[in-house]
């Protein structure tokens, strides 16, 4: 004759269930806290990156070599008609293929060489730096780009026409020369002596580096 095991009391079973529910609740609370912490950390890092980018733009915007180059070019381009600008852009695109003519002239300018050295010093952090005059024409680039006129693009239309202090963050995009994904941040370039807008400057940051 077998010995029967004592039946589990109702009070024991009912006492065990609340413990599991408590553990489940604590696990959910912990998961929520960790998730909120990650969101807060990413927001903090994003804010840091934004502030650093704007500070970097500000430093470059006050560079005398860049400012003087923009003022000098404005003196020769401010009267150009749109048809003339389009012709300059077309000629540049032809020269871009052979890296001669206007394309070669652009990259041998002291302001372009300064930007190239700056971008090279940033290693993989910066994909491209561009400086534009008051018509949206390139004044200096850290490397060659496919077009010379930027006047119909947001890095120009959402900065210079809006006046001093305007800053624009573009959406992530694939650079058509290097193939790298970058995010462009631009701001109005001003004459430090008068405070008047004279052009625009833009930095294309490597998107993976920027989002770390």
mmCIF file of C-alpha atoms in Angstrom:
data_model
loop_
_atom_site.group_PDB
_atom_site.id
_atom_site.type_symbol
_atom_site.label_atom_id
_atom_site.label_comp_id
_atom_site.label_asym_id
_atom_site.label_seq_id
_atom_site.Cartn_x
_atom_site.Cartn_y
_atom_site.Cartn_z
ATOM 1 C CA UNK A 1 0.000 0.000 0.000
ATOM 2 C CA UNK A 2 1.597 3.267 -1.149
ATOM 3 C CA UNK A 3 2.014 6.288 1.019
ATOM 4 C CA UNK A 4 0.095 9.249 -0.327
ATOM 5 C CA UNK A 5 1.894 12.581 -0.564
ATOM 6 C CA UNK A 6 0.171 15.308 1.367
ATOM 7 C CA UNK A 7 -1.847 17.518 -0.933
ATOM 8 C CA UNK A 8 -0.512 21.036 -1.486
ATOM 9 C CA UNK A 9 -2.585 23.379 0.547
ATOM 10 C CA UNK A 10 -4.548 26.056 -1.212
ATOM 11 C CA UNK A 11 -2.794 28.694 0.856
ATOM 12 C CA UNK A 12 0.666 27.512 -0.323
ATOM 13 C CA UNK A 13 -0.352 27.568 -4.011
ATOM 14 C CA UNK A 14 -1.959 30.951 -3.682
ATOM 15 C CA UNK A 15 1.138 32.301 -1.926
ATOM 16 C CA UNK A 16 3.428 31.153 -4.722
ATOM 17 C CA UNK A 17 1.477 32.896 -7.508
ATOM 18 C CA UNK A 18 1.922 36.429 -6.139
ATOM 19 C CA UNK A 19 5.710 35.898 -6.003
ATOM 20 C CA UNK A 20 5.827 35.141 -9.725
ATOM 21 C CA UNK A 21 3.686 38.121 -10.490
ATOM 22 C CA UNK A 22 5.995 40.308 -8.411
ATOM 23 C CA UNK A 23 9.078 38.982 -10.244
ATOM 24 C CA UNK A 24 7.397 39.627 -13.582
ATOM 25 C CA UNK A 25 6.493 43.163 -12.602
ATOM 26 C CA UNK A 26 10.022 43.890 -11.379
ATOM 27 C CA UNK A 27 11.448 42.538 -14.645
ATOM 28 C CA UNK A 28 9.144 44.765 -16.689
ATOM 29 C CA UNK A 29 10.014 47.809 -14.579
ATOM 30 C CA UNK A 30 13.739 47.079 -14.982
ATOM 31 C CA UNK A 31 13.355 46.702 -18.765
ATOM 32 C CA UNK A 32 11.473 50.000 -18.968
ATOM 33 C CA UNK A 33 14.134 51.776 -16.881
ATOM 34 C CA UNK A 34 16.939 50.418 -19.070
ATOM 35 C CA UNK A 35 15.064 51.474 -22.219
ATOM 36 C CA UNK A 36 14.460 54.977 -20.906
ATOM 37 C CA UNK A 37 18.104 55.199 -19.878
ATOM 38 C CA UNK A 38 19.260 54.282 -23.393
ATOM 39 C CA UNK A 39 16.896 56.829 -24.921
ATOM 40 C CA UNK A 40 18.192 59.533 -22.586
ATOM 41 C CA UNK A 41 21.818 58.606 -23.320
ATOM 42 C CA UNK A 42 21.286 58.702 -27.073
ATOM 43 C CA UNK A 43 19.555 62.067 -26.782
ATOM 44 C CA UNK A 44 22.477 63.347 -24.702
ATOM 45 C CA UNK A 45 25.009 62.099 -27.258
ATOM 46 C CA UNK A 46 22.979 63.569 -30.123
ATOM 47 C CA UNK A 47 22.851 66.934 -28.346
ATOM 48 C CA UNK A 48 26.597 66.788 -27.798
ATOM 49 C CA UNK A 49 27.192 66.066 -31.490
ATOM 50 C CA UNK A 50 24.873 68.905 -32.529
ATOM 51 C CA UNK A 51 26.603 71.409 -30.264
ATOM 52 C CA UNK A 52 30.056 70.266 -31.417
ATOM 53 C CA UNK A 53 29.098 70.601 -35.096
ATOM 54 C CA UNK A 54 27.711 74.112 -34.648
ATOM 55 C CA UNK A 55 30.805 75.135 -32.672
ATOM 56 C CA UNK A 56 33.032 73.768 -35.436
ATOM 57 C CA UNK A 57 31.071 75.692 -38.066
ATOM 58 C CA UNK A 58 31.413 78.854 -35.991
ATOM 59 C CA UNK A 59 35.189 78.467 -35.768
ATOM 60 C CA UNK A 60 35.562 77.928 -39.505
ATOM 61 C CA UNK A 61 33.175 80.805 -40.259
ATOM 62 C CA UNK A 62 35.548 83.242 -38.581
ATOM 63 C CA UNK A 63 38.605 82.038 -40.506
ATOM 64 C CA UNK A 64 40.121 85.059 -42.258
ATOM 65 C CA UNK A 65 41.238 83.069 -45.319
ATOM 66 C CA UNK A 66 37.676 81.876 -45.968
ATOM 67 C CA UNK A 67 36.012 85.217 -45.244
ATOM 68 C CA UNK A 68 38.412 87.136 -47.504
ATOM 69 C CA UNK A 69 37.936 84.595 -50.303
ATOM 70 C CA UNK A 70 34.136 84.925 -50.153
ATOM 71 C CA UNK A 71 34.207 88.729 -50.082
ATOM 72 C CA UNK A 72 36.609 88.769 -53.019
ATOM 73 C CA UNK A 73 34.474 86.402 -55.103
ATOM 74 C CA UNK A 74 31.268 88.294 -54.289
ATOM 75 C CA UNK A 75 32.767 91.369 -55.915
ATOM 76 C CA UNK A 76 32.867 89.517 -59.222
ATOM 77 C CA UNK A 77 29.691 87.418 -59.069
ATOM 78 C CA UNK A 78 26.997 89.584 -57.471
ATOM 79 C CA UNK A 79 25.916 91.038 -60.856
ATOM 80 C CA UNK A 80 25.769 87.697 -62.693
ATOM 81 C CA UNK A 81 22.495 86.730 -64.337
ATOM 82 C CA UNK A 82 21.126 83.254 -63.721
ATOM 83 C CA UNK A 83 21.905 82.230 -67.297
ATOM 84 C CA UNK A 84 25.546 83.153 -66.704
ATOM 85 C CA UNK A 85 25.615 81.157 -63.481
ATOM 86 C CA UNK A 86 24.145 78.158 -65.272
ATOM 87 C CA UNK A 87 26.854 78.428 -67.937
ATOM 88 C CA UNK A 88 29.605 78.544 -65.287
ATOM 89 C CA UNK A 89 28.099 75.463 -63.641
ATOM 90 C CA UNK A 90 27.926 73.636 -66.981
ATOM 91 C CA UNK A 91 31.561 74.497 -67.740
ATOM 92 C CA UNK A 92 32.631 73.292 -64.302
ATOM 93 C CA UNK A 93 30.865 69.946 -64.808
ATOM 94 C CA UNK A 94 32.792 69.448 -68.048
ATOM 95 C CA UNK A 95 36.048 70.338 -66.292
ATOM 96 C CA UNK A 96 35.214 68.047 -63.380
ATOM 97 C CA UNK A 97 35.547 64.987 -65.612
ATOM 98 C CA UNK A 98 39.159 65.805 -66.460
ATOM 99 C CA UNK A 99 39.880 67.817 -63.275
ATOM 100 C CA UNK A 100 41.123 70.712 -65.370
ATOM 101 C CA UNK A 101 40.014 74.304 -65.981
ATOM 102 C CA UNK A 102 37.595 75.647 -63.376
ATOM 103 C CA UNK A 103 37.694 72.404 -61.369
ATOM 104 C CA UNK A 104 41.482 72.600 -61.106
ATOM 105 C CA UNK A 105 41.312 76.309 -60.296
ATOM 106 C CA UNK A 106 38.861 75.640 -57.456
ATOM 107 C CA UNK A 107 41.058 73.047 -55.779
ATOM 108 C CA UNK A 108 44.282 75.056 -56.088
ATOM 109 C CA UNK A 109 42.854 78.081 -54.284
ATOM 110 C CA UNK A 110 44.440 78.726 -50.842
ATOM 111 C CA UNK A 111 41.008 78.546 -49.185
ATOM 112 C CA UNK A 112 40.358 75.117 -50.718
ATOM 113 C CA UNK A 113 43.758 73.861 -49.643
ATOM 114 C CA UNK A 114 43.055 75.039 -46.117
ATOM 115 C CA UNK A 115 39.729 73.162 -46.087
ATOM 116 C CA UNK A 116 41.376 70.041 -47.496
ATOM 117 C CA UNK A 117 44.010 70.075 -44.758
ATOM 118 C CA UNK A 118 41.315 70.601 -42.129
ATOM 119 C CA UNK A 119 39.163 67.733 -43.427
ATOM 120 C CA UNK A 120 42.177 65.430 -43.723
ATOM 121 C CA UNK A 121 43.052 66.231 -40.111
ATOM 122 C CA UNK A 122 39.568 65.152 -39.045
ATOM 123 C CA UNK A 123 40.218 61.722 -40.619
ATOM 124 C CA UNK A 124 36.924 59.884 -41.233
ATOM 125 C CA UNK A 125 34.776 62.330 -39.259
ATOM 126 C CA UNK A 126 34.306 64.827 -42.110
ATOM 127 C CA UNK A 127 33.329 63.837 -45.656
ATOM 128 C CA UNK A 128 33.181 67.305 -47.201
ATOM 129 C CA UNK A 129 33.453 71.031 -46.437
ATOM 130 C CA UNK A 130 32.017 73.642 -48.801
ATOM 131 C CA UNK A 131 32.068 77.435 -48.794
ATOM 132 C CA UNK A 132 29.668 79.372 -51.051
ATOM 133 C CA UNK A 133 29.395 83.014 -52.044
ATOM 134 C CA UNK A 134 26.254 85.159 -51.978
ATOM 135 C CA UNK A 135 25.030 83.615 -55.248
ATOM 136 C CA UNK A 136 25.543 80.033 -54.110
ATOM 137 C CA UNK A 137 28.667 79.493 -56.220
ATOM 138 C CA UNK A 138 31.537 77.513 -54.730
ATOM 139 C CA UNK A 139 34.349 79.581 -53.297
ATOM 140 C CA UNK A 140 36.312 76.731 -51.702
ATOM 141 C CA UNK A 141 35.880 72.980 -51.232
ATOM 142 C CA UNK A 142 37.817 70.391 -49.284
ATOM 143 C CA UNK A 143 37.554 68.218 -52.411
ATOM 144 C CA UNK A 144 35.856 68.350 -55.793
ATOM 145 C CA UNK A 145 32.078 68.026 -56.000
ATOM 146 C CA UNK A 146 29.906 67.290 -59.021
ATOM 147 C CA UNK A 147 28.488 70.807 -59.322
ATOM 148 C CA UNK A 148 29.745 74.348 -58.845
ATOM 149 C CA UNK A 149 26.455 76.091 -58.112
ATOM 150 C CA UNK A 150 24.688 75.232 -54.844
ATOM 151 C CA UNK A 151 22.151 78.060 -54.983
ATOM 152 C CA UNK A 152 19.164 75.731 -55.432
ATOM 153 C CA UNK A 153 20.114 73.376 -52.593
ATOM 154 C CA UNK A 154 18.979 73.565 -48.969
ATOM 155 C CA UNK A 155 22.466 74.098 -47.584
ATOM 156 C CA UNK A 156 22.242 77.495 -49.292
ATOM 157 C CA UNK A 157 18.497 78.262 -49.553
ATOM 158 C CA UNK A 158 17.942 77.602 -45.833
ATOM 159 C CA UNK A 159 20.922 79.602 -44.604
ATOM 160 C CA UNK A 160 22.117 82.675 -46.534
ATOM 161 C CA UNK A 161 18.661 84.023 -47.573
ATOM 162 C CA UNK A 162 17.509 83.724 -43.941
ATOM 163 C CA UNK A 163 20.262 85.992 -42.659
ATOM 164 C CA UNK A 164 22.951 85.831 -39.999
ATOM 165 C CA UNK A 165 22.754 82.965 -37.518
ATOM 166 C CA UNK A 166 20.678 80.638 -39.706
ATOM 167 C CA UNK A 167 21.657 76.961 -39.326
ATOM 168 C CA UNK A 168 20.275 74.032 -41.331
ATOM 169 C CA UNK A 169 20.627 70.292 -40.710
ATOM 170 C CA UNK A 170 20.102 68.192 -43.814
ATOM 171 C CA UNK A 171 18.836 64.629 -43.929
ATOM 172 C CA UNK A 172 21.342 61.765 -44.200
ATOM 173 C CA UNK A 173 22.413 61.355 -47.823
ATOM 174 C CA UNK A 174 24.913 59.333 -49.822
ATOM 175 C CA UNK A 175 27.802 61.418 -51.101
ATOM 176 C CA UNK A 176 27.868 61.050 -54.884
ATOM 177 C CA UNK A 177 31.678 61.124 -55.044
ATOM 178 C CA UNK A 178 32.844 58.940 -52.140
ATOM 179 C CA UNK A 179 29.702 56.840 -51.652
ATOM 180 C CA UNK A 180 29.781 57.526 -47.903
ATOM 181 C CA UNK A 181 26.594 58.384 -46.022
ATOM 182 C CA UNK A 182 26.838 61.862 -44.557
ATOM 183 C CA UNK A 183 24.696 64.481 -42.890
ATOM 184 C CA UNK A 184 25.224 68.073 -43.965
ATOM 185 C CA UNK A 185 25.021 70.956 -41.507
ATOM 186 C CA UNK A 186 25.227 74.482 -42.899
ATOM 187 C CA UNK A 187 25.114 78.036 -41.624
ATOM 188 C CA UNK A 188 25.162 81.561 -42.969
ATOM 189 C CA UNK A 189 28.637 83.041 -43.353
ATOM 190 C CA UNK A 190 28.929 86.657 -42.242
ATOM 191 C CA UNK A 191 31.443 89.461 -42.530
ATOM 192 C CA UNK A 192 32.926 89.740 -38.999
ATOM 193 C CA UNK A 193 33.402 93.481 -39.458
ATOM 194 C CA UNK A 194 29.820 94.315 -40.427
ATOM 195 C CA UNK A 195 27.802 91.262 -39.404
ATOM 196 C CA UNK A 196 26.267 91.184 -42.882
ATOM 197 C CA UNK A 197 25.630 87.815 -44.594
ATOM 198 C CA UNK A 198 28.162 87.138 -47.356
ATOM 199 C CA UNK A 199 27.639 83.455 -48.167
ATOM 200 C CA UNK A 200 27.276 80.053 -46.556
ATOM 201 C CA UNK A 201 29.455 77.253 -45.211
ATOM 202 C CA UNK A 202 28.548 73.569 -44.924
ATOM 203 C CA UNK A 203 30.191 70.503 -43.408
ATOM 204 C CA UNK A 204 29.209 66.988 -44.414
ATOM 205 C CA UNK A 205 29.754 64.742 -41.386
ATOM 206 C CA UNK A 206 30.148 60.999 -41.725
ATOM 207 C CA UNK A 207 26.761 59.759 -40.517
ATOM 208 C CA UNK A 208 28.086 56.720 -38.604
ATOM 209 C CA UNK A 209 30.658 58.836 -36.783
ATOM 210 C CA UNK A 210 28.115 61.563 -36.033
ATOM 211 C CA UNK A 211 25.588 59.103 -34.586
ATOM 212 C CA UNK A 212 27.976 57.384 -32.184
#
